[in-house]
Amino acid sequence: MKIFISHSSKDKIIIESFVENILVQGCKLSEESIFCTSIEGIDIETGKDFREYIRNRLLNSDYAFLMISENYLDSQVCLNEMGACWALDSIKVLPYLINNLNFESMGTLMGVRQGAKIDNSAKLDELYEMFTGQNGKKGSLARWNKHKNDFLESLRLFVSTENAKPYPDPEVYFKQFLIPNVNINHLMLCAHPTLMDCKKVFKEEYYGQAFQNYCKVFEKLVEELSEPMYPRYKYFEVNSMTVYELLDKKQGTGGLIEMALKGFFNYDVIFYEVNIRENRNSGKRITYRYFTYVNDRWVFLWAPWRL
């Protein structure tokens, strides 16, 4: 039995808990039978062409879980995966709604199949009965209920945290670079990546070296006092790119794309390029490549391809 999980990387916390508590611990499925791009160990192998790899995994799957959230519906990659699932008669599609989405959000095509809300305890019980019946590994109901409740609790915590602390608007953060007499050196030092920040961005085998290199980079970066940008520079623009867009070569510089293709980054990272200009149409600009938001703070990853 092979399972393909189509989801948004922004919902990684929910998906990790679902895989661990519901599928692996609860339904007794092996990690080898599950493909999920956000979870290390069952994600895309380093160096593989991600489009071909995902296509092959989907073609060889028995089930496709569509973990549909607002983030999912905003992702072209996710919608492409959803469309691919509809095209395959050989795969059973199991759509689940996350957070406050209703069934109308799933679209007209989704109406021909049964969907469920991911926090519906009875529907999770049905999933348990189906999978444990197929694999002959039905265990203690008390243990299943414990793992199910652990998942539902993690889901409640995630939703409450998301509602209390929404993802910040990058434009609000970058406006401070154009405040009169702002200390640019101080802003950059506050954006110094920590070891745990690097662990969020880079794969396990690379994050330690990345942190050491950034410690050296930031020493040089703030040796000289930077002049305030305003009033000469009055405008800025922010461009974002996901790792999936880098892999698809739709965004990013050549060096960043090459690092993504070689498997240096975790798949849920979003990079931000900031261009600060003298006027809206000016070719003159100061460019910062790249910022990202991890661990509830903005971090500056100066030219990661030079690491």
PDB file of N, CA and C in Angstrom, residues 63-117:
ATOM      1  N   TYR A  63      -3.359   5.485  -2.678  1.00  0.00           N
ATOM      2  CA  TYR A  63      -4.205   6.514  -2.083  1.00  0.00           C
ATOM      3  C   TYR A  63      -3.538   7.878  -2.219  1.00  0.00           C
ATOM      4  N   ALA A  64      -4.367   8.908  -2.423  1.00  0.00           N
ATOM      5  CA  ALA A  64      -3.886  10.293  -2.400  1.00  0.00           C
ATOM      6  C   ALA A  64      -4.700  11.060  -1.367  1.00  0.00           C
ATOM      7  N   PHE A  65      -4.025  11.586  -0.352  1.00  0.00           N
ATOM      8  CA  PHE A  65      -4.666  12.446   0.635  1.00  0.00           C
ATOM      9  C   PHE A  65      -4.516  13.894   0.161  1.00  0.00           C
ATOM     10  N   LEU A  66      -5.629  14.574  -0.030  1.00  0.00           N
ATOM     11  CA  LEU A  66      -5.603  15.994  -0.380  1.00  0.00           C
ATOM     12  C   LEU A  66      -5.891  16.781   0.886  1.00  0.00           C
ATOM     13  N   MET A  67      -4.868  17.420   1.446  1.00  0.00           N
ATOM     14  CA  MET A  67      -5.001  18.135   2.712  1.00  0.00           C
ATOM     15  C   MET A  67      -5.286  19.605   2.387  1.00  0.00           C
ATOM     16  N   ILE A  68      -6.562  19.939   2.236  1.00  0.00           N
ATOM     17  CA  ILE A  68      -6.976  21.197   1.629  1.00  0.00           C
ATOM     18  C   ILE A  68      -7.173  22.279   2.684  1.00  0.00           C
ATOM     19  N   SER A  69      -6.385  23.318   2.575  1.00  0.00           N
ATOM     20  CA  SER A  69      -6.455  24.489   3.454  1.00  0.00           C
ATOM     21  C   SER A  69      -6.462  25.734   2.577  1.00  0.00           C
ATOM     22  N   GLU A  70      -6.548  26.895   3.197  1.00  0.00           N
ATOM     23  CA  GLU A  70      -6.424  28.135   2.429  1.00  0.00           C
ATOM     24  C   GLU A  70      -5.048  28.205   1.770  1.00  0.00           C
ATOM     25  N   ASN A  71      -4.019  27.746   2.483  1.00  0.00           N
ATOM     26  CA  ASN A  71      -2.681  27.725   1.900  1.00  0.00           C
ATOM     27  C   ASN A  71      -2.636  26.806   0.676  1.00  0.00           C
ATOM     28  N   TYR A  72      -3.335  25.686   0.760  1.00  0.00           N
ATOM     29  CA  TYR A  72      -3.382  24.723  -0.343  1.00  0.00           C
ATOM     30  C   TYR A  72      -4.021  25.364  -1.569  1.00  0.00           C
ATOM     31  N   LEU A  73      -5.151  26.035  -1.365  1.00  0.00           N
ATOM     32  CA  LEU A  73      -5.876  26.638  -2.478  1.00  0.00           C
ATOM     33  C   LEU A  73      -5.130  27.812  -3.093  1.00  0.00           C
ATOM     34  N   ASP A  74      -4.199  28.392  -2.337  1.00  0.00           N
ATOM     35  CA  ASP A  74      -3.384  29.500  -2.846  1.00  0.00           C
ATOM     36  C   ASP A  74      -2.132  29.020  -3.576  1.00  0.00           C
ATOM     37  N   SER A  75      -1.887  27.722  -3.582  1.00  0.00           N
ATOM     38  CA  SER A  75      -0.656  27.173  -4.163  1.00  0.00           C
ATOM     39  C   SER A  75      -0.927  26.544  -5.522  1.00  0.00           C
ATOM     40  N   GLN A  76      -0.240  27.027  -6.553  1.00  0.00           N
ATOM     41  CA  GLN A  76      -0.398  26.461  -7.883  1.00  0.00           C
ATOM     42  C   GLN A  76       0.111  25.031  -7.930  1.00  0.00           C
ATOM     43  N   VAL A  77       1.186  24.763  -7.191  1.00  0.00           N
ATOM     44  CA  VAL A  77       1.733  23.406  -7.150  1.00  0.00           C
ATOM     45  C   VAL A  77       0.699  22.437  -6.582  1.00  0.00           C
ATOM     46  N   CYS A  78       0.045  22.829  -5.478  1.00  0.00           N
ATOM     47  CA  CYS A  78      -0.965  21.965  -4.861  1.00  0.00           C
ATOM     48  C   CYS A  78      -2.145  21.732  -5.791  1.00  0.00           C
ATOM     49  N   LEU A  79      -2.597  22.790  -6.452  1.00  0.00           N
ATOM     50  CA  LEU A  79      -3.726  22.639  -7.359  1.00  0.00           C
ATOM     51  C   LEU A  79      -3.371  21.753  -8.545  1.00  0.00           C
ATOM     52  N   ASN A  80      -2.119  21.822  -8.989  1.00  0.00           N
ATOM     53  CA  ASN A  80      -1.667  20.920 -10.054  1.00  0.00           C
ATOM     54  C   ASN A  80      -1.694  19.471  -9.582  1.00  0.00           C
ATOM     55  N   GLU A  81      -1.262  19.242  -8.333  1.00  0.00           N
ATOM     56  CA  GLU A  81      -1.293  17.886  -7.778  1.00  0.00           C
ATOM     57  C   GLU A  81      -2.740  17.395  -7.673  1.00  0.00           C
ATOM     58  N   MET A  82      -3.637  18.279  -7.263  1.00  0.00           N
ATOM     59  CA  MET A  82      -5.048  17.903  -7.164  1.00  0.00           C
ATOM     60  C   MET A  82      -5.574  17.480  -8.530  1.00  0.00           C
ATOM     61  N   GLY A  83      -5.264  18.264  -9.571  1.00  0.00           N
ATOM     62  CA  GLY A  83      -5.703  17.935 -10.911  1.00  0.00           C
ATOM     63  C   GLY A  83      -5.149  16.599 -11.384  1.00  0.00           C
ATOM     64  N   ALA A  84      -3.882  16.332 -11.026  1.00  0.00           N
ATOM     65  CA  ALA A  84      -3.273  15.057 -11.418  1.00  0.00           C
ATOM     66  C   ALA A  84      -3.986  13.887 -10.751  1.00  0.00           C
ATOM     67  N   CYS A  85      -4.418  14.072  -9.506  1.00  0.00           N
ATOM     68  CA  CYS A  85      -5.136  13.002  -8.803  1.00  0.00           C
ATOM     69  C   CYS A  85      -6.459  12.680  -9.490  1.00  0.00           C
ATOM     70  N   TRP A  86      -7.165  13.741  -9.973  1.00  0.00           N
ATOM     71  CA  TRP A  86      -8.446  13.500 -10.664  1.00  0.00           C
ATOM     72  C   TRP A  86      -8.247  12.679 -11.933  1.00  0.00           C
ATOM     73  N   ALA A  87      -7.082  12.840 -12.552  1.00  0.00           N
ATOM     74  CA  ALA A  87      -6.851  12.197 -13.849  1.00  0.00           C
ATOM     75  C   ALA A  87      -6.534  10.713 -13.723  1.00  0.00           C
ATOM     76  N   LEU A  88      -6.281  10.243 -12.507  1.00  0.00           N
ATOM     77  CA  LEU A  88      -5.868   8.849 -12.318  1.00  0.00           C
ATOM     78  C   LEU A  88      -7.017   8.020 -11.761  1.00  0.00           C
ATOM     79  N   ASP A  89      -7.502   7.065 -12.545  1.00  0.00           N
ATOM     80  CA  ASP A  89      -8.560   6.178 -12.060  1.00  0.00           C
ATOM     81  C   ASP A  89      -8.024   5.113 -11.112  1.00  0.00           C
ATOM     82  N   SER A  90      -6.699   4.917 -11.130  1.00  0.00           N
ATOM     83  CA  SER A  90      -6.101   3.831 -10.340  1.00  0.00           C
ATOM     84  C   SER A  90      -5.863   4.207  -8.884  1.00  0.00           C
ATOM     85  N   ILE A  91      -6.109   5.468  -8.535  1.00  0.00           N
ATOM     86  CA  ILE A  91      -5.785   5.935  -7.185  1.00  0.00           C
ATOM     87  C   ILE A  91      -7.064   6.378  -6.470  1.00  0.00           C
ATOM     88  N   LYS A  92      -7.188   6.049  -5.191  1.00  0.00           N
ATOM     89  CA  LYS A  92      -8.342   6.471  -4.399  1.00  0.00           C
ATOM     90  C   LYS A  92      -8.012   7.795  -3.729  1.00  0.00           C
ATOM     91  N   VAL A  93      -8.843   8.805  -3.974  1.00  0.00           N
ATOM     92  CA  VAL A  93      -8.590  10.154  -3.452  1.00  0.00           C
ATOM     93  C   VAL A  93      -9.385  10.362  -2.166  1.00  0.00           C
ATOM     94  N   LEU A  94      -8.666  10.813  -1.119  1.00  0.00           N
ATOM     95  CA  LEU A  94      -9.300  11.096   0.177  1.00  0.00           C
ATOM     96  C   LEU A  94      -9.061  12.566   0.529  1.00  0.00           C
ATOM     97  N   PRO A  95     -10.039  13.430   0.270  1.00  0.00           N
ATOM     98  CA  PRO A  95      -9.871  14.858   0.562  1.00  0.00           C
ATOM     99  C   PRO A  95     -10.232  15.194   2.008  1.00  0.00           C
ATOM    100  N   TYR A  96      -9.379  16.011   2.640  1.00  0.00           N
ATOM    101  CA  TYR A  96      -9.630  16.465   4.014  1.00  0.00           C
ATOM    102  C   TYR A  96      -9.520  17.989   4.062  1.00  0.00           C
ATOM    103  N   LEU A  97     -10.464  18.607   4.758  1.00  0.00           N
ATOM    104  CA  LEU A  97     -10.472  20.061   4.902  1.00  0.00           C
ATOM    105  C   LEU A  97      -9.813  20.456   6.214  1.00  0.00           C
ATOM    106  N   ILE A  98      -8.957  21.474   6.144  1.00  0.00           N
ATOM    107  CA  ILE A  98      -8.232  21.956   7.319  1.00  0.00           C
ATOM    108  C   ILE A  98      -8.774  23.324   7.723  1.00  0.00           C
ATOM    109  N   ASN A  99      -8.856  23.557   9.021  1.00  0.00           N
ATOM    110  CA  ASN A  99      -9.317  24.817   9.614  1.00  0.00           C
ATOM    111  C   ASN A  99     -10.785  25.056   9.291  1.00  0.00           C
ATOM    112  N   ASN A 100     -11.125  26.275   8.837  1.00  0.00           N
ATOM    113  CA  ASN A 100     -12.538  26.643   8.717  1.00  0.00           C
ATOM    114  C   ASN A 100     -13.086  26.526   7.302  1.00  0.00           C
ATOM    115  N   LEU A 101     -12.387  25.823   6.417  1.00  0.00           N
ATOM    116  CA  LEU A 101     -12.895  25.668   5.065  1.00  0.00           C
ATOM    117  C   LEU A 101     -14.175  24.830   5.072  1.00  0.00           C
ATOM    118  N   ASN A 102     -15.087  25.152   4.133  1.00  0.00           N
ATOM    119  CA  ASN A 102     -16.292  24.345   3.979  1.00  0.00           C
ATOM    120  C   ASN A 102     -16.179  23.526   2.698  1.00  0.00           C
ATOM    121  N   PHE A 103     -17.155  22.662   2.467  1.00  0.00           N
ATOM    122  CA  PHE A 103     -17.065  21.754   1.335  1.00  0.00           C
ATOM    123  C   PHE A 103     -17.178  22.475  -0.003  1.00  0.00           C
ATOM    124  N   GLU A 104     -17.816  23.648  -0.016  1.00  0.00           N
ATOM    125  CA  GLU A 104     -17.891  24.406  -1.257  1.00  0.00           C
ATOM    126  C   GLU A 104     -16.506  24.861  -1.708  1.00  0.00           C
ATOM    127  N   SER A 105     -15.572  24.996  -0.762  1.00  0.00           N
ATOM    128  CA  SER A 105     -14.212  25.430  -1.087  1.00  0.00           C
ATOM    129  C   SER A 105     -13.470  24.405  -1.930  1.00  0.00           C
ATOM    130  N   MET A 106     -13.966  23.184  -1.944  1.00  0.00           N
ATOM    131  CA  MET A 106     -13.264  22.117  -2.639  1.00  0.00           C
ATOM    132  C   MET A 106     -13.514  22.152  -4.138  1.00  0.00           C
ATOM    133  N   GLY A 107     -14.446  22.971  -4.614  1.00  0.00           N
ATOM    134  CA  GLY A 107     -14.681  23.090  -6.043  1.00  0.00           C
ATOM    135  C   GLY A 107     -15.705  22.079  -6.543  1.00  0.00           C
ATOM    136  N   THR A 108     -16.166  22.290  -7.767  1.00  0.00           N
ATOM    137  CA  THR A 108     -17.218  21.452  -8.327  1.00  0.00           C
ATOM    138  C   THR A 108     -16.745  20.032  -8.560  1.00  0.00           C
ATOM    139  N   LEU A 109     -15.503  19.839  -8.987  1.00  0.00           N
ATOM    140  CA  LEU A 109     -15.004  18.488  -9.210  1.00  0.00           C
ATOM    141  C   LEU A 109     -14.971  17.686  -7.918  1.00  0.00           C
ATOM    142  N   MET A 110     -14.616  18.359  -6.828  1.00  0.00           N
ATOM    143  CA  MET A 110     -14.486  17.661  -5.565  1.00  0.00           C
ATOM    144  C   MET A 110     -15.837  17.168  -5.063  1.00  0.00           C
ATOM    145  N   GLY A 111     -16.921  17.755  -5.587  1.00  0.00           N
ATOM    146  CA  GLY A 111     -18.244  17.376  -5.122  1.00  0.00           C
ATOM    147  C   GLY A 111     -18.634  15.955  -5.470  1.00  0.00           C
ATOM    148  N   VAL A 112     -17.931  15.347  -6.427  1.00  0.00           N
ATOM    149  CA  VAL A 112     -18.312  13.991  -6.824  1.00  0.00           C
ATOM    150  C   VAL A 112     -17.744  12.949  -5.871  1.00  0.00           C
ATOM    151  N   ARG A 113     -16.910  13.345  -4.946  1.00  0.00           N
ATOM    152  CA  ARG A 113     -16.359  12.389  -3.989  1.00  0.00           C
ATOM    153  C   ARG A 113     -16.601  12.892  -2.569  1.00  0.00           C
ATOM    154  N   GLN A 114     -16.544  12.002  -1.652  1.00  0.00           N
ATOM    155  CA  GLN A 114     -16.821  12.360  -0.262  1.00  0.00           C
ATOM    156  C   GLN A 114     -15.595  13.014   0.361  1.00  0.00           C
ATOM    157  N   GLY A 115     -15.814  14.149   1.022  1.00  0.00           N
ATOM    158  CA  GLY A 115     -14.744  14.804   1.741  1.00  0.00           C
ATOM    159  C   GLY A 115     -15.036  14.790   3.227  1.00  0.00           C
ATOM    160  N   ALA A 116     -14.020  15.113   4.009  1.00  0.00           N
ATOM    161  CA  ALA A 116     -14.203  15.123   5.459  1.00  0.00           C
ATOM    162  C   ALA A 116     -13.380  16.245   6.058  1.00  0.00           C
ATOM    163  N   LYS A 117     -13.861  16.751   7.167  1.00  0.00           N
ATOM    164  CA  LYS A 117     -13.056  17.723   7.906  1.00  0.00           C
ATOM    165  C   LYS A 117     -12.038  16.965   8.744  1.00  0.00           C
TER     166      LYS A 117
END
